[in-house]
Coordinates of N, CA and C in Angstrom, one line a residue:
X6 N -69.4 53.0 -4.6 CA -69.8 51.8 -3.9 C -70.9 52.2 -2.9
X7 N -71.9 51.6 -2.7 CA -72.7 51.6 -1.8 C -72.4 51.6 -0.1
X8 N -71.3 50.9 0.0 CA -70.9 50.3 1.4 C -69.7 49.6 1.4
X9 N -68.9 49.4 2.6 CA -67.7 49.3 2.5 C -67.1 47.6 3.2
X10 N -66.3 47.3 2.2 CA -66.3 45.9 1.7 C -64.4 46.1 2.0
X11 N -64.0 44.4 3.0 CA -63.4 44.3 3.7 C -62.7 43.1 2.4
X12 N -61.5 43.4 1.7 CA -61.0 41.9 0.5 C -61.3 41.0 0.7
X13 N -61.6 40.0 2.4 CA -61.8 38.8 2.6 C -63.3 38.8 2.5
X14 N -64.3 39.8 2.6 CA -65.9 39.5 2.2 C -65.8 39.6 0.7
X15 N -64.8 40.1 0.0 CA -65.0 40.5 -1.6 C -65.0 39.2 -1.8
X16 N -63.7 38.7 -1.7 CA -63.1 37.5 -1.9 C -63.9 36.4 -1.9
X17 N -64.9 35.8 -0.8 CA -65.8 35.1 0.0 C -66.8 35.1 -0.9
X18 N -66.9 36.1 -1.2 CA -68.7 36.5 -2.2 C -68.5 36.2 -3.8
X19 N -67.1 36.7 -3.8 CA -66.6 36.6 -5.3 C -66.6 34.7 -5.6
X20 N -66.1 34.6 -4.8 CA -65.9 32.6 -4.9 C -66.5 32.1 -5.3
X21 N -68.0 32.3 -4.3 CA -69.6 32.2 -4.1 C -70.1 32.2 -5.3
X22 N -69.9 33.2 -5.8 CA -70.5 33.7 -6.8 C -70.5 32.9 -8.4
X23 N -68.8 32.6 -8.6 CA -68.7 31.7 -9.9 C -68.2 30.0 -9.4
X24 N -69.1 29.9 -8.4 CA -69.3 28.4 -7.5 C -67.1 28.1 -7.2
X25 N -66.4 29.1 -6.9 CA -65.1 28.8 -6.6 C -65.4 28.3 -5.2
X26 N -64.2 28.4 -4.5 CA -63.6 27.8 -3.0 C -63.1 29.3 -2.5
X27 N -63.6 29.9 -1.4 CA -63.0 31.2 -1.3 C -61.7 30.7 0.3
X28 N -61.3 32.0 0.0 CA -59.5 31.4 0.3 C -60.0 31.4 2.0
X29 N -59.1 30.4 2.3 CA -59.2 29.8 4.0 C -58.7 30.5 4.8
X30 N -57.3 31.5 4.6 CA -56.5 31.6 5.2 C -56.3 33.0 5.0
X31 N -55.8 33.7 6.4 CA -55.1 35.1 5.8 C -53.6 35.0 5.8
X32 N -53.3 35.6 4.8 CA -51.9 35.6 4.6 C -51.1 37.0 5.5
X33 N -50.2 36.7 6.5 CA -49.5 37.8 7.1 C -48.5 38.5 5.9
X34 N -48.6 39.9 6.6 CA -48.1 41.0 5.6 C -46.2 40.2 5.0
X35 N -45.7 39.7 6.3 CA -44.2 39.5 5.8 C -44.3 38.5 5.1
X36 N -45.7 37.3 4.7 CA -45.3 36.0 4.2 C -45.4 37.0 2.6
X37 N -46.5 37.7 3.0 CA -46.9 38.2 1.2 C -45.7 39.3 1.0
X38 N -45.0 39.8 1.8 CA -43.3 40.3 1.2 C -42.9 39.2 0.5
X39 N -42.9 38.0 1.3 CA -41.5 37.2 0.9 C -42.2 36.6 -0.7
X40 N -43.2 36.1 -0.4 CA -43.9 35.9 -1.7 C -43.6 36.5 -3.3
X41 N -43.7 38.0 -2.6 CA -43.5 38.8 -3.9 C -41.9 39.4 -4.4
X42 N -41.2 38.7 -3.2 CA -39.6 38.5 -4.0 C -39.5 37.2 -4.2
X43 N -40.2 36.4 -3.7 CA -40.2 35.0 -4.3 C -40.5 35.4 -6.0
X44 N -41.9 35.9 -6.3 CA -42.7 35.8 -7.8 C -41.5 36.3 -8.5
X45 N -41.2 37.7 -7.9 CA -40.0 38.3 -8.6 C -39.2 37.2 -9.4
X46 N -38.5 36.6 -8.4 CA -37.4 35.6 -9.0 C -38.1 34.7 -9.9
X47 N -38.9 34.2 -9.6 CA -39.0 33.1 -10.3 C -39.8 33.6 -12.0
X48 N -40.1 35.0 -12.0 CA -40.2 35.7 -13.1 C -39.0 36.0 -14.0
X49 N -38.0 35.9 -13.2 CA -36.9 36.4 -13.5 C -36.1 35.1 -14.6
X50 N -36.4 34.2 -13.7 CA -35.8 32.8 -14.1 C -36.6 31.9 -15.1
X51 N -37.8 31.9 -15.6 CA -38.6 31.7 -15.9 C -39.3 32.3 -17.5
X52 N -39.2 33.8 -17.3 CA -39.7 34.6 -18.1 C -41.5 34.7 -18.1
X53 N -42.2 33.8 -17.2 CA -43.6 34.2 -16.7 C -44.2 35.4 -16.3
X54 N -45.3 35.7 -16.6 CA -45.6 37.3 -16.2 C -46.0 36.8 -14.6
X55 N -45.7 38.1 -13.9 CA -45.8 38.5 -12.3 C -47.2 38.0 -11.9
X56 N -47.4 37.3 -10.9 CA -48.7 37.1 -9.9 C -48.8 37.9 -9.2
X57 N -47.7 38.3 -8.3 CA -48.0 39.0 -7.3 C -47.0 39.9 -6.8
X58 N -47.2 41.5 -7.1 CA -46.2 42.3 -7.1 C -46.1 43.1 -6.1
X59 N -44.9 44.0 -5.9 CA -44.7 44.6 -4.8 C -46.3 45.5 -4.0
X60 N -46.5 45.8 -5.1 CA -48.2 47.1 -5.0 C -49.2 46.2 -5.0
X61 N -49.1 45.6 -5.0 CA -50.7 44.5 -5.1 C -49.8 44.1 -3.5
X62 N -49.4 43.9 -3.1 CA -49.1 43.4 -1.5 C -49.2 45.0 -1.0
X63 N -48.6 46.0 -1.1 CA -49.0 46.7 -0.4 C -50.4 47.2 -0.4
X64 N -51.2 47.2 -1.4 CA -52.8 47.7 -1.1 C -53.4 46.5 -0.6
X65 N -52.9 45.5 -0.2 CA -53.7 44.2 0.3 C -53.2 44.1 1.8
X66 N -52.1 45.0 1.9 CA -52.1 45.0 3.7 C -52.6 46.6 4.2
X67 N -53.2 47.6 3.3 CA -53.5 48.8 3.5 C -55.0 48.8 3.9
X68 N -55.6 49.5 4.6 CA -57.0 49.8 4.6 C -57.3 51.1 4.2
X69 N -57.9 51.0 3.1 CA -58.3 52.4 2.0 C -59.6 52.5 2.3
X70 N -60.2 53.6 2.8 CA -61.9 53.7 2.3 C -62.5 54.9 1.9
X71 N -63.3 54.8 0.8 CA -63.3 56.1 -0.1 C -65.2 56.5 0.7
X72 N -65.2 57.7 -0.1 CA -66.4 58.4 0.3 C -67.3 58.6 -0.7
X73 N -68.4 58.4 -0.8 CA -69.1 58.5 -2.3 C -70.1 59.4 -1.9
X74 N -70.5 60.1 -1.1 CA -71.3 60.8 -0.8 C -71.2 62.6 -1.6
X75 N -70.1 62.4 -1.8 CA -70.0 64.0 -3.0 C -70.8 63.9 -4.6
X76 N -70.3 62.2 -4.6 CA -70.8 62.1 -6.3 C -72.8 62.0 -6.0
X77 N -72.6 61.1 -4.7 CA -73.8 61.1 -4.9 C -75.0 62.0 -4.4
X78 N -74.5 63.5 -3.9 CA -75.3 64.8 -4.1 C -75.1 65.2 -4.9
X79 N -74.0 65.4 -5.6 CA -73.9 66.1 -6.9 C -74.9 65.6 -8.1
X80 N -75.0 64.6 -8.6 CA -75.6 63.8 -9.0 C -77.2 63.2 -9.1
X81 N -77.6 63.0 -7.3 CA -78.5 62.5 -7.0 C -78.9 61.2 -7.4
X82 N -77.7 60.6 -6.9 CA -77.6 58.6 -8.0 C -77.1 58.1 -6.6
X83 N -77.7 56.6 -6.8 CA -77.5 56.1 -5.7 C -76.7 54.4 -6.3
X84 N -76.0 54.1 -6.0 CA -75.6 52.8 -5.9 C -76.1 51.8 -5.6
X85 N -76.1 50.7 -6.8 CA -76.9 49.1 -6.4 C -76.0 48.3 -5.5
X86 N -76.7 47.3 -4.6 CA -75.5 46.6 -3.5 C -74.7 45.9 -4.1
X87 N -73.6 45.8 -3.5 CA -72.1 45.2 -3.7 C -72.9 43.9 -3.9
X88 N -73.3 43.0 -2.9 CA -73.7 41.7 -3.0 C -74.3 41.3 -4.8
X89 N -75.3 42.2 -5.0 CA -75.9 42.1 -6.1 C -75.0 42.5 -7.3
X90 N -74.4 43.2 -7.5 CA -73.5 43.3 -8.6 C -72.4 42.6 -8.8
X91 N -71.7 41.2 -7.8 CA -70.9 40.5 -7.5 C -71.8 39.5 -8.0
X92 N -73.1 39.1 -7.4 CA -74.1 38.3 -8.1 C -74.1 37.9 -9.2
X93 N -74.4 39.5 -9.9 CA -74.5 39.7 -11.5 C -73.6 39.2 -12.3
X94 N -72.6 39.4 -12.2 CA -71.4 39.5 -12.5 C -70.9 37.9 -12.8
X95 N -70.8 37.1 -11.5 CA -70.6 35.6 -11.6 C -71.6 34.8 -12.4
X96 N -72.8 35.0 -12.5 CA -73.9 34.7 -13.6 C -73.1 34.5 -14.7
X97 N -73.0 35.8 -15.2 CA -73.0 36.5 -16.3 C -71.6 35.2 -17.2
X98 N -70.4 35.6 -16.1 CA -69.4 34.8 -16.2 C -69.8 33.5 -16.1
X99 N -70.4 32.7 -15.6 CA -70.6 31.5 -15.4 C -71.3 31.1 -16.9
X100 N -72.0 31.8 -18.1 CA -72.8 31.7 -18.8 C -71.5 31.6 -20.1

């Protein structure tokens, strides 16, 4: 990646992008616990596949950031902007 991108700007641009509604609100780490023993059960009862599982909450309350600067001397390749390949992308889909 060219630069480092916070879920609520992914989210925000992603929306944007295929003309959605990007989400209003942050969700606190214990509501998105209780959430994903909520999905649990109601998968359980149900037989629906999972929305929202234990690991998808924990990388959504984690702040990860990677380094791309090895690939990109090894290499000598540079990365097109996030905005624009999110751009692309919702086009593409929208079509």
């Amino acid at each position: 990646m060219a630069e480092h991108w916070t879920y609520k700007r992914f989210l925000e641009t992603l929306a944007t992008a295929v003309n959605g509604k990007p989400p209003k609100k942050l969700a606190s780490s214990w509501l998105l616990n209780i959430g994903w023993q909520l999905d649990w059960a109601k998968t359980k009862l149900t037989g629906m596949r999972r929305q929202l599982t234990r690991n998808l909450v924990r990388t959504l309350s984690t702040d990860t950031q990677y380094n791309s600067d090895k690939i990109k001397t090894a290499l000598n390749f540079e990365f097109k902007a996030v905005d624009d390949i999110i751009r692309e992308t919702g086009r593409l889909y929208l079509k």
